[in-house]
Coordinates of C-alpha atoms in Angstrom, one line a residue:
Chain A
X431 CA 49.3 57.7 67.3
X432 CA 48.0 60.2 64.9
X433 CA 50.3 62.2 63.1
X434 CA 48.1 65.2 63.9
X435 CA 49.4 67.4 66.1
X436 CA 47.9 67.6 69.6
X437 CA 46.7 70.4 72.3
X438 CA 48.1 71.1 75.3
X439 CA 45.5 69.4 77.2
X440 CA 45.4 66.6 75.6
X441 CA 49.2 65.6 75.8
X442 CA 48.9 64.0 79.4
X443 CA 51.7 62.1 81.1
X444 CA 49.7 59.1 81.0
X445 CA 49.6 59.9 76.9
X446 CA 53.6 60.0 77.1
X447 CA 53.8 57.3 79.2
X448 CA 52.3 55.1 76.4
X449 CA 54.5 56.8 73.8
X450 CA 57.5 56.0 75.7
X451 CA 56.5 52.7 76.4
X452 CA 56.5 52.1 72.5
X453 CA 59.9 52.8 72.5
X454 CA 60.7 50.6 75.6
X455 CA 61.4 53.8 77.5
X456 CA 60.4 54.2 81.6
X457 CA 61.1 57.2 83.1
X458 CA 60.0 58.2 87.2
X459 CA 56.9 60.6 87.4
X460 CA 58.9 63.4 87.9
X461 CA 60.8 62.9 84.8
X462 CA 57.5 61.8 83.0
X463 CA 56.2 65.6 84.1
X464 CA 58.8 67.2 82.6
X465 CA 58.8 65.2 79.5
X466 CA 55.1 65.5 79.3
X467 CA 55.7 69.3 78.9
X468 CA 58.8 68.7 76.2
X469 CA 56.0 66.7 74.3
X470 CA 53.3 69.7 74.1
X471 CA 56.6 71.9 73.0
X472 CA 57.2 69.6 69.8
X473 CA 53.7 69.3 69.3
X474 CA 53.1 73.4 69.3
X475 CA 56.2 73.3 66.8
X476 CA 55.0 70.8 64.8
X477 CA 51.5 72.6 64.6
X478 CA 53.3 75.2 63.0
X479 CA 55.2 72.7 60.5
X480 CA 52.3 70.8 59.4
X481 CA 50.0 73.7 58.7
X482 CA 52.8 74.8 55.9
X483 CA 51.0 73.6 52.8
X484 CA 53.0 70.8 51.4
X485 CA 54.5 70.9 47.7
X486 CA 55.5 67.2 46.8
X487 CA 58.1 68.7 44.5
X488 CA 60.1 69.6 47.2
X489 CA 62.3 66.9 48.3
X490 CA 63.5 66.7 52.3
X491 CA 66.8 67.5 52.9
X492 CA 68.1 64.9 55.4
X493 CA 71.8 65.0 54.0
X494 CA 72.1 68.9 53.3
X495 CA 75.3 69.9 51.7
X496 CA 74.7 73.9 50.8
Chain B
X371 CA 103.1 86.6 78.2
X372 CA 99.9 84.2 78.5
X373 CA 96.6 83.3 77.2
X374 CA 95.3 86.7 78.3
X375 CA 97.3 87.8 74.8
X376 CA 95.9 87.3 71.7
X377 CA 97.1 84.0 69.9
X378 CA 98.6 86.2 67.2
X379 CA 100.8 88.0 70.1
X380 CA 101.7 84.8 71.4
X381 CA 102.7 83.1 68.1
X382 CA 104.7 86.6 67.3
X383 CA 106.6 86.9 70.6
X384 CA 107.2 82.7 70.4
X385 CA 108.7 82.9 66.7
X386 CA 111.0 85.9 67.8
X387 CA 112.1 83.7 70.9
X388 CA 111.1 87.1 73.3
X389 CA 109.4 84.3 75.5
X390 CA 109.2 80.1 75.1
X391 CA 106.6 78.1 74.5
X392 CA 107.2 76.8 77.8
X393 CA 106.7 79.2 79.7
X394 CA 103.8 80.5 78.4
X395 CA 102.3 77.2 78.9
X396 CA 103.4 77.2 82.6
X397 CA 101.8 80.9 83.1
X398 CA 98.7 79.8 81.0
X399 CA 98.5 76.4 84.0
X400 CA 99.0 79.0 86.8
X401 CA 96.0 81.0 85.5
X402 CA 94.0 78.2 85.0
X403 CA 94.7 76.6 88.5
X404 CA 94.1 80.1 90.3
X405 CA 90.7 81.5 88.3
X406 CA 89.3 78.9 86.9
X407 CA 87.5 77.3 90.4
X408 CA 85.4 80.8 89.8
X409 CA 84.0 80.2 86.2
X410 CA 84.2 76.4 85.9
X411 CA 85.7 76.1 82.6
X412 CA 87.3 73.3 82.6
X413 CA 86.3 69.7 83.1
X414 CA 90.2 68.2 82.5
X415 CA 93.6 70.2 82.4
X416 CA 95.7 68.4 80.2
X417 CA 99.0 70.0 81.3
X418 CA 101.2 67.0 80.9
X419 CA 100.4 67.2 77.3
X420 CA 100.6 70.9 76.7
X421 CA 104.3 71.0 78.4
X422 CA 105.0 68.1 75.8
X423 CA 103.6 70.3 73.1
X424 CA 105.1 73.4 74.1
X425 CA 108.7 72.0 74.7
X426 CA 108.3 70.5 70.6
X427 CA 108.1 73.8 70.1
X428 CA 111.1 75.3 71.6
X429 CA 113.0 72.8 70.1
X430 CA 111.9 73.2 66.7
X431 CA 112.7 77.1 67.2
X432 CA 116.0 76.2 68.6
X433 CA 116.6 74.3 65.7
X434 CA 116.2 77.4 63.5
X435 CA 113.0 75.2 61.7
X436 CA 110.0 78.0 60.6
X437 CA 107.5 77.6 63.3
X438 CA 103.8 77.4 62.3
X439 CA 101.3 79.9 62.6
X440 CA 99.5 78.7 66.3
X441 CA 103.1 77.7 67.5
X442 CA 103.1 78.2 71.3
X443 CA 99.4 79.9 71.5
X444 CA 97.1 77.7 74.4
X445 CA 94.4 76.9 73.4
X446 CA 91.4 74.1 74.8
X447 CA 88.1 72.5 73.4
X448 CA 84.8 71.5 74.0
X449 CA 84.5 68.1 75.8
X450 CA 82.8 66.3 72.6
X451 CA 86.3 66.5 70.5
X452 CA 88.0 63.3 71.2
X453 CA 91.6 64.0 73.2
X454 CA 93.6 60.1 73.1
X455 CA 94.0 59.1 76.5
X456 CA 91.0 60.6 77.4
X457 CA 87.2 59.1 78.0
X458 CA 84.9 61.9 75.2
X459 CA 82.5 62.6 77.9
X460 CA 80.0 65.2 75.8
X461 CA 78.7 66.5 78.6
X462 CA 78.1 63.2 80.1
X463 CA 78.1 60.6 83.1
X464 CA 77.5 57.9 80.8
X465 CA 80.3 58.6 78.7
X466 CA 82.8 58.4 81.4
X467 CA 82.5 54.4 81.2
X468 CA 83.5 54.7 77.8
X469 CA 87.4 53.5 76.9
X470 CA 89.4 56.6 76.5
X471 CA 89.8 58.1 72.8
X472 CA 92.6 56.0 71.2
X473 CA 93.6 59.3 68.8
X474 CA 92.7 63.1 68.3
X475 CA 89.6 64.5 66.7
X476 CA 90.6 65.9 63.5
X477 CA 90.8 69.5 64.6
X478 CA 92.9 68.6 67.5
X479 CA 95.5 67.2 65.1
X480 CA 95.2 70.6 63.0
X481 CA 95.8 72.6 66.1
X482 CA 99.1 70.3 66.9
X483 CA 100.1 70.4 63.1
X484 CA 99.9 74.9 63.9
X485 CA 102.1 74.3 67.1
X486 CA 99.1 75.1 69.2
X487 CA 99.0 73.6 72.6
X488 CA 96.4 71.8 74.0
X489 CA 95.6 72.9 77.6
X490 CA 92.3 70.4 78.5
X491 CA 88.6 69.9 77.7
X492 CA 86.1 71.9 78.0
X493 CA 82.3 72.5 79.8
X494 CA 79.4 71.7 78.2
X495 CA 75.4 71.4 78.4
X496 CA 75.1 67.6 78.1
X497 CA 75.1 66.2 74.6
X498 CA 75.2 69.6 73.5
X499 CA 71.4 70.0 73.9
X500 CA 71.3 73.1 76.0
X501 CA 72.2 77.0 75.8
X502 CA 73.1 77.3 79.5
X503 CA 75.6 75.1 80.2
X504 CA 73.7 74.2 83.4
X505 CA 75.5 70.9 84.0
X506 CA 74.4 68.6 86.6
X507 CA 77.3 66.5 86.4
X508 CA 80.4 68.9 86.5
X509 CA 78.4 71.9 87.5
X510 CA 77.3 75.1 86.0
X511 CA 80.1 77.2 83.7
X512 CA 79.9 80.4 84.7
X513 CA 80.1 83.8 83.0
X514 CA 83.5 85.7 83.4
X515 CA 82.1 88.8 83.3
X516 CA 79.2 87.8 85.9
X517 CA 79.5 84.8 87.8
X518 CA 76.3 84.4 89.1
X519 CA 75.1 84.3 85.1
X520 CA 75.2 81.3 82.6
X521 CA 77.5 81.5 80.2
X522 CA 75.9 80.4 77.3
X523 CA 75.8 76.8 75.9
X524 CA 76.2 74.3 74.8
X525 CA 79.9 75.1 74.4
X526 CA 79.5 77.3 77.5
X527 CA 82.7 76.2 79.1
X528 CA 84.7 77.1 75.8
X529 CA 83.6 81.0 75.9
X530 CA 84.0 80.7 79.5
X531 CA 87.4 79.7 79.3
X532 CA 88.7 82.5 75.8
X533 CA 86.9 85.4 77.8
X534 CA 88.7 84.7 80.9
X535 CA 91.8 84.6 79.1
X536 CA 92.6 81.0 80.4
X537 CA 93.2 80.4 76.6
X538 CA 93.8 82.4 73.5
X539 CA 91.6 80.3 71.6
X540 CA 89.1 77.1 72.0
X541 CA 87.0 74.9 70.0
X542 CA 83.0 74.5 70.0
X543 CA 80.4 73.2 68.0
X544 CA 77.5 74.7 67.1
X545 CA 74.0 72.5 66.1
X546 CA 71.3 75.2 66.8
X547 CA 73.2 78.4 68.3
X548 CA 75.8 76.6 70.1
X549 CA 78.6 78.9 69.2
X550 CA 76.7 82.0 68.7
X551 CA 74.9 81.9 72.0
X552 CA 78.0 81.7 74.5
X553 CA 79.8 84.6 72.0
X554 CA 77.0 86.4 72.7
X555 CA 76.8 86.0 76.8
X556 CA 80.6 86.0 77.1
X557 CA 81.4 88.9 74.4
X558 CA 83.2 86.7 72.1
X559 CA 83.9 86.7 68.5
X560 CA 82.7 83.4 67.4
X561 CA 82.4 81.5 63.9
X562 CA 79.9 79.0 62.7
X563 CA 81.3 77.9 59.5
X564 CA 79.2 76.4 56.4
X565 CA 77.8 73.5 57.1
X566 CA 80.3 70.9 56.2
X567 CA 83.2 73.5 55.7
X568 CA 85.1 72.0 59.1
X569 CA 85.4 67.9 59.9
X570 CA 83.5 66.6 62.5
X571 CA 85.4 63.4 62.5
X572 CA 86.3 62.2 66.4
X573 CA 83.3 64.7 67.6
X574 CA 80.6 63.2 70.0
X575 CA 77.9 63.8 67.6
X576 CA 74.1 65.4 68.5
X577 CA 72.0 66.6 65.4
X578 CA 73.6 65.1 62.1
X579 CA 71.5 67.5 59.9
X580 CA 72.7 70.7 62.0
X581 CA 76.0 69.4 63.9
X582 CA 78.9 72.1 62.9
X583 CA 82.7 72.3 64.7
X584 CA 82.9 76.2 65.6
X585 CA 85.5 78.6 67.0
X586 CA 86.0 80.9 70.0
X587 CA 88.4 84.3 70.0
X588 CA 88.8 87.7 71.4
X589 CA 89.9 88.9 68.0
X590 CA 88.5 88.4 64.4
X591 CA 92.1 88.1 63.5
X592 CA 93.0 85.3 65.6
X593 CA 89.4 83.4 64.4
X594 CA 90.8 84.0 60.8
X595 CA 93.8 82.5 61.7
X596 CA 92.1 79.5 63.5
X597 CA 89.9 78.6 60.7
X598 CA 92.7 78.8 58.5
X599 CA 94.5 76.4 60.5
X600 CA 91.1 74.4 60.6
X601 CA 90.5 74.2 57.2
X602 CA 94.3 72.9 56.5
X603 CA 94.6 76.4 54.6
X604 CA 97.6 79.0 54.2
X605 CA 97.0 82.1 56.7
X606 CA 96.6 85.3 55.2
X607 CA 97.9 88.0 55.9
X608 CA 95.2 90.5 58.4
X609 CA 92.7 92.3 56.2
X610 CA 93.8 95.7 55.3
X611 CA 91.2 97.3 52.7
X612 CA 87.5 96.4 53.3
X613 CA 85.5 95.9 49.8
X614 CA 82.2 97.3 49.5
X615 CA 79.5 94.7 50.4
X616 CA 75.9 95.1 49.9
X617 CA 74.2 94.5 53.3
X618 CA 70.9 94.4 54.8
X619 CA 69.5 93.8 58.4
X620 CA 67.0 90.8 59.3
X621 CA 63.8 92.8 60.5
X622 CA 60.0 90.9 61.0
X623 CA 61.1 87.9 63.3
X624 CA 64.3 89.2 64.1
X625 CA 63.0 92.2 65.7
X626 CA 61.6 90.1 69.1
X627 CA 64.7 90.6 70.6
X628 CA 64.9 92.9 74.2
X629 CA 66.1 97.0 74.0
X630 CA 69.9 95.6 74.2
X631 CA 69.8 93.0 71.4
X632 CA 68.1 96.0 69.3
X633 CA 70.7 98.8 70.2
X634 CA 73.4 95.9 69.2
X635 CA 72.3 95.8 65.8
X636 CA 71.5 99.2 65.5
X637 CA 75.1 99.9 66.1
X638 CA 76.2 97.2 64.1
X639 CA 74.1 99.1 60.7
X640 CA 74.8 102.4 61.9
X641 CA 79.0 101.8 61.8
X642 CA 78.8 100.0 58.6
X643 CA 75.9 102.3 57.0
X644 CA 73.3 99.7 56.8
X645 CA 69.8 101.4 55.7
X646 CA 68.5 98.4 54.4
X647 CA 65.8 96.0 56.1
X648 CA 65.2 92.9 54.2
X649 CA 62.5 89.5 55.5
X650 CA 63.2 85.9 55.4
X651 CA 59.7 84.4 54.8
X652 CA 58.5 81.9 57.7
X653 CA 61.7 82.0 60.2
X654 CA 59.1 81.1 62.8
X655 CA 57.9 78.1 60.8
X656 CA 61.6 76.9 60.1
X657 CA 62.7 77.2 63.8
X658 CA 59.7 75.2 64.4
X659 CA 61.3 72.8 61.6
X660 CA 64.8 72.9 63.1
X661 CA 63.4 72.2 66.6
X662 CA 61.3 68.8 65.7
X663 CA 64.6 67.8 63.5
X664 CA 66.8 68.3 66.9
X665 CA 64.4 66.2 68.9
X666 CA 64.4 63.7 66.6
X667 CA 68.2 62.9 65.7
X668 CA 69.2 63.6 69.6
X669 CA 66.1 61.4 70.5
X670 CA 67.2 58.5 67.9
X671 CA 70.9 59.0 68.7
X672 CA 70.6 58.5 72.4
X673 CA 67.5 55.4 72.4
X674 CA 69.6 52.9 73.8
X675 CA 71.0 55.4 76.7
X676 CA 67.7 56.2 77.1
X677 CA 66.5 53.0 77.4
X678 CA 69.0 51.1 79.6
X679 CA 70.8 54.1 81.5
X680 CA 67.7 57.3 81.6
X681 CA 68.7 57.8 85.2
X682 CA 72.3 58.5 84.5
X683 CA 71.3 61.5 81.9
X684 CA 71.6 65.0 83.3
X685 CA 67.7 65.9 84.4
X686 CA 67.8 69.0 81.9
X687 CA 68.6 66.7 79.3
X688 CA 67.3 63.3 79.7
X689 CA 63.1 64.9 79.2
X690 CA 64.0 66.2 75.7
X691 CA 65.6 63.3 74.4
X692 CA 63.2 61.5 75.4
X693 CA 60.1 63.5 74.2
X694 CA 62.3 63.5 70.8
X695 CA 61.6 59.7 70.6
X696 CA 58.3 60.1 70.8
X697 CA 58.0 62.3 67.4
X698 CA 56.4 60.6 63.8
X699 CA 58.7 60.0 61.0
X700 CA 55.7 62.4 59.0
X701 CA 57.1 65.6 60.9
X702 CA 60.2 64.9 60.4
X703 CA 60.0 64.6 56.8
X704 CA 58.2 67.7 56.5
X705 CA 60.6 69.1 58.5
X706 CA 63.4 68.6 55.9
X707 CA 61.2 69.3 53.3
X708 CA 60.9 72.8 54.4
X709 CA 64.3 73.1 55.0
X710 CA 64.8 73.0 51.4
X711 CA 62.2 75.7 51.2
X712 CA 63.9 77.9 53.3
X713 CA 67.5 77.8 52.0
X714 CA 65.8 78.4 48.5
X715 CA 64.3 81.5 50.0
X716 CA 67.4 82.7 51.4
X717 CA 69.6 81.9 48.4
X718 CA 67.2 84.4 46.6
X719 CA 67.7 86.7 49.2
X720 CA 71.4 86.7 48.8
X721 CA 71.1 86.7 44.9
X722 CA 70.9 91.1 46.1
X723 CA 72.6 91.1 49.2
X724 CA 76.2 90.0 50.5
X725 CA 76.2 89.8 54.3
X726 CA 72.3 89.9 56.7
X727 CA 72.8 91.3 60.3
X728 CA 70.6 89.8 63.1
X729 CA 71.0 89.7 67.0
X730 CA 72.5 86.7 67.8
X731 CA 70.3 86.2 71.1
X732 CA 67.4 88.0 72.6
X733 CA 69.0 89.1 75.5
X734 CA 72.3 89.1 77.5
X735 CA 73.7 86.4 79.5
X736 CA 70.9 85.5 82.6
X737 CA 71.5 84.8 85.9
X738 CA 72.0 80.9 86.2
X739 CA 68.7 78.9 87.4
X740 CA 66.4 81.0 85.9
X741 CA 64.1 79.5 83.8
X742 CA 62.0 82.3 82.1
X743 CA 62.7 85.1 80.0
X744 CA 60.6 88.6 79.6
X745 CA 61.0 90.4 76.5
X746 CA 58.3 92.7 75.1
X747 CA 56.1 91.8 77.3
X748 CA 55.8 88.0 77.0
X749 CA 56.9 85.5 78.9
X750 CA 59.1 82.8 77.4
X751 CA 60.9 79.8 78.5
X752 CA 64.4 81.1 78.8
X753 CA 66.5 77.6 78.1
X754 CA 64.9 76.8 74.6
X755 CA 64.3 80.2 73.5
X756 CA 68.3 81.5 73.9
X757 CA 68.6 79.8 70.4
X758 CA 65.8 81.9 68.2
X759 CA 67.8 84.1 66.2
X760 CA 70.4 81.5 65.9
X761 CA 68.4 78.2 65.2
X762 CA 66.5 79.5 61.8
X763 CA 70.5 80.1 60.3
X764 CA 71.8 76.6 61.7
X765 CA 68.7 75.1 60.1
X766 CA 70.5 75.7 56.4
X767 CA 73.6 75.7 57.1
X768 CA 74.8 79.6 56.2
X769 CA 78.4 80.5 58.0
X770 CA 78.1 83.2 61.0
X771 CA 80.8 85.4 62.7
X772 CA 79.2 86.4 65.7
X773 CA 80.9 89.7 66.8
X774 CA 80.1 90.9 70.6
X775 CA 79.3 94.2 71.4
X776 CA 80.0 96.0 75.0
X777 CA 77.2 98.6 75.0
X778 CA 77.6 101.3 78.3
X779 CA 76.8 99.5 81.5
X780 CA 75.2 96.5 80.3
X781 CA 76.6 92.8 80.0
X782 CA 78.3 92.2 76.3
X783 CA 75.7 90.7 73.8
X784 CA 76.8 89.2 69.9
X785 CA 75.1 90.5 66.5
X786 CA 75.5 87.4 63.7
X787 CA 76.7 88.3 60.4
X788 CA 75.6 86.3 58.2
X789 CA 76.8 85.3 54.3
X790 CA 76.0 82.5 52.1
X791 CA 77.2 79.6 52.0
X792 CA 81.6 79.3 51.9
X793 CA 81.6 83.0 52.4
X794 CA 83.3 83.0 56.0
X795 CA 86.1 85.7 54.5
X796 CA 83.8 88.1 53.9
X797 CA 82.1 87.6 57.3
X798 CA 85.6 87.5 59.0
X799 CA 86.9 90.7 57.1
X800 CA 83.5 92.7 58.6
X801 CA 84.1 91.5 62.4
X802 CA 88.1 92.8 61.8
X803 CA 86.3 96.4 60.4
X804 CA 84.4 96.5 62.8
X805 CA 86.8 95.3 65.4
X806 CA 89.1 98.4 64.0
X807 CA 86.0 101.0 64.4
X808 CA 86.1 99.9 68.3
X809 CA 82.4 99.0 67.6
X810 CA 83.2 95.5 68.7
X811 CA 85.5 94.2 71.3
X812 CA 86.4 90.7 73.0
X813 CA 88.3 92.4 76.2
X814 CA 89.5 89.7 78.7
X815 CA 87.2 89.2 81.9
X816 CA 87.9 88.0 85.5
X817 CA 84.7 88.9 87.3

C-alpha cells in the first residue's frame, strides 16, 4: 500500500478487505462497510498530517513525558 | 447522610461520629438499587466490599485512631481499573472470560488507604474508544439530568453515577476527552491530570501515548482532595485567596463550538476578566495527529481480539479498531513527530500566559442514537467529533479541570481550563473561584 493518503472514492471495501486480510483480519460485509468508512476518516486525517512539511530535526514523541 | 453530600461533608460528619460509615454505605446501596435502573451506571455493585470498608472505618473511629481524609465517602470507578475478585471487563464481552483481577489497581488502593469505600464498577464505551457510552453489551449510560441523552464517554457511566449522587466521587480515564466530555454532558467538575502525573498501573489500557487516570466531583474541593489522595500527597487545606493569573481564551479552532459552548466560555472570561484571545497554531492538524495515533495503538493493542474473537467486540467499536490496523507505520511517525511540534508551540504560549480557557465540547449532552451533529451550519459525525476541543490538549499531555456550567434552561455543558504541564493547583484553585462566584455548579440530578 502506498503511504499516500487516499480519496474517498477510492477507499472501497473491497480495498479494506485486502488491507485487513494483511493483518489476518475477516470481518462480515456489514462490518466491512462500516470499517470501510472508519478507513476514509483516517485517511482525511492523515491527509492533513502528511501535508505538514516535515522537519527531520524533530524527533517523534512515542514515550512523551511533558 | 449519603453520596448525594459532598465527600468532604461525608468525611466531616464520619470523623465527628454525627453518622457511621456504615450507614452511609447502606443509604448510598439503597440509592443505588432504587435510581440507578434509570441511568445505568453501574455494571457491578460491590456492596459486600464497601460494608467491609465502611465497618474498618467505624472501628478505627471507635478506636479513637485519626481517620483519613476520604474515610467513609462512597465512591466507584470506571470498569478498566482492576477491582480483585473481579473479571476488568473495559467495556468488554471478551474480557469477561478473563480470570478475575487477583489485586487492586493502584488508585483503588489509594482510595482504601483515604478510607474511601468502594461501591462497584463503572459503565463504559468499550475499550474506552467512544464519547457516548453507547454500550452494546451492558447497554447505554444514561444522562441524569436527561435520560433519553448520552452521557458522555468513554467514562460515561462514572459522571452518570457522581451526578446522580449514587457516589460522592468516581474514577475515569481520560485518552482523548474521556473525562472532559462526560463533565461536560453531566455538569461535572472533572480533572485530567499531566500526563504521567497519576499511575495507570492495574488499568485496562487503550492509547499508551494519551492514556491518563482522571477524576469525577460535584465540587472542585472534593477533586482537590481526590487527587491529593491520588497522588499519595497531604490535603490542603480549601483555597482561600486566589492569586492573580495571567489568562487567555483559545479562539481560531476553538470557536466551532454551537451558541451554548460559546456563552459557556464567555461566562467563564467575563467572571474571571479574561480580555485576552490567544491561537495555538495547527489544532486541526494535531487532532488529525492524535486521531491516527489512537487508531493505531487501539488497533495494535487489540490485533489478536480482532483477529480470533471480531464478532464478540461491540459493533461501535470493533470497525475502528480494525480500520486502526490498517494505518502505515509512516503516519504514525509523523504523527508523533508533530506532537512534539505542538507541545513546543504551546509551551511558548505559556511562557506569557498561566491558564487557556476553551469549551470542553461543542455542544451539550445529545439524545442517545443520534449519530450527527449540526453546529454552524455543517453537519458532522456526532460520536468522533464530541472529542474536538478535548483531543488537541490530550494529544500533549497539559492537565485540565473541566468546570460545568448550568446556563438558564439549557442542559449543563464544561469549559476546560487549561495549565501547563504539573500545574493542576492552579487549575483546581480557578474551578473553587469560580465554584464560589456561583458561575459553576455540579448540583445533584435525578431526571
Amino acid at each position: 500500500m502506498s503511504h499516500s493518503p487516499l480519496p474517498d472514492a477510492e477507499i472501497t471495501p473491497a480495498l479494506v478487505a485486502r488491507l485487513l486480510q494483511l493483518q489476518d483480519i475477516t470481518l462480515n460485509q456489514a462490518d466491512l462497510l462500516h470499517t470501510t468508512e472508519h478507513v476514509q476518516l483516517l485517511h482525511s486525517h492523515a491527509a492533513r498530517v502528511m501535508r505538514w512539511s516535515l522537519d527531520e530535526h524533530i524527533e517523534p514523541a512515542p514515550e512523551f513525558r511533558p | 447522610m449519603d453520596a448525594t453530600h459532598s465527600a468532604s461533608a461525608i468525611a466531616s460528619a464520619v470523623r465527628r461520629g454525627e453518622v457511621s460509615a456504615v450507614e452511609v454505605t447502606r443509604a448510598t446501596l439503597d440509592h443505588i438499587a432504587q435510581y440507578d435502573p434509570r441511568y445505568n451506571s453501574f455494571t457491578t455493585v460491590t456492596a459486600e466490599r464497601a460494608l467491609q470498608e465502611a465497618a474498618a472505618v467505624d472501628a478505627a473511629r471507635a478506636r479513637g485512631e485519626t481517620l483519613p481524609p476520604l474515610a467513609g465517602v462512597p465512591y466507584a470507578v470506571k470498569n478498566l481499573f482492576d477491582i480483585a475478585g473481579l473479571p476488568t471487563l473495559a467495556g468488554s464481552k471478551i474480557n469477561q472470560q478473563q480470570p478475575p483481577a487477583s489485586a487492586d489497581a493502584h488508585l483503588v488502593r489509594a482510595m482504601h488507604q483515604a478510607g474511601a469505600l468502594l461501591l462497584g464498577a463503572l459503565n463504559m464505551d468499550e475499550y474506552a474508544y467512544g464519547f457516548t457510552t453507547e454500550n452494546h453489551h451492558y447497554g447505554p449510560s444514561r444522562n441524569p439530568h436527561d435520560p433519553t441523552r448520552s452521557a458522555g464517554g468513554s467514562s460515561g457511566g462514572s459522571a452518570a453515577a457522581v451526578a446522580a449522587g449514587l457516589v460522592a466521587l468516581s474514577l475515569g480515564s481520560d485518552t482523548n476527552g474521556s473525562v472532559r466530555v462526560p463533565s461536560s454532558m453531566c455538569g461535572l467538575f472533572g480533572l485530567k491530570p499531566t500526563y504521567g502525573a497519576l499511575s495507570l498501573q492495574g488499568m485496562f489500557p487503550f492509547v499508551h501515548s494519551f492514556d491518563h487516570a482522571g477524576l469525577f466531583a460535584r465540587s472542585a474541593e472534593d477533586l482537590a482532595t481526590c487527587f491529593a489522595v491520588l497522588r499519595g500527597e497531604k490535603v490542603a487545606a480549601p483555597y482561600q485567596d486566589m492569586p492573580h493569573y495571567r489568562m487567555a481564551r483559545l479562539g481560531g479552532y476553538f470557536e466551532q463550538g454551537d451558541a451554548q459552548a460559546q456563552a459557556a466560555v464567555d461566562a467563564v472570561c467575563q467572571a474571571l476578566q479574561v480580555t485576552q484571545v490567544v491561537e495555538l497554531p495547527e489544532v486541526a492538524r494535531a487532532r488529525s495527529a492524535a486521531y491516527l495515533i489512537t487508531a493505531s495503538e487501539g488497533g495494535n493493542r487489540h490485533l489478536d481480539r480482532l483477529r480470533t474473537q471480531a464478532a464478540d467486540f461491540d459493533p461501535l467499536t470493533r470497525p475502528r479498531l480494525a480500520a486502526g490496523t490498517t494505518l502505515p507505520a509512516a503516519w504514525y511517525i509523523q504523527a508523533q513527530r508533530l506532537r512534539t511540534w505542538f507541545y513546543a508551540q504551546a509551551m511558548q504560549l505559556f511562557a506569557h500566559t498561566d491558564v487557556l480557557i476553551a469549551p470542553a465540547t461543542p455542544c451539550c449532552a445529545q439524545p442517545l442514537g443520534q449519530t450527527e451533529l449540526r453546529i454552524q451550519g455543517s453537519r458532522l459525525p456526532l460520536r468522533p467529533n464530541m472529542g474536538m476541543f478535548t483531543q488537541p490538549i490530550s494529544f500533549i499531555g497539559l492537565p485540565v479541570v473541566a468546570v460545568p456550567l448550568h446556563l438558564p434552561g439549557q442542559l449543563p455543558i464544561a469549559v476546560q481550563l487549561i495549565g501547563p504541564p504539573g500545574q493542576e493547583t492552579r487549575l483546581l484553585q480557578l474551578a473553587h473561584h469560580l465554584q464560589t462566584l456561583s458561575v459553576c455548579s455540579a448540583p445533584v440530578a435525578r431526571n
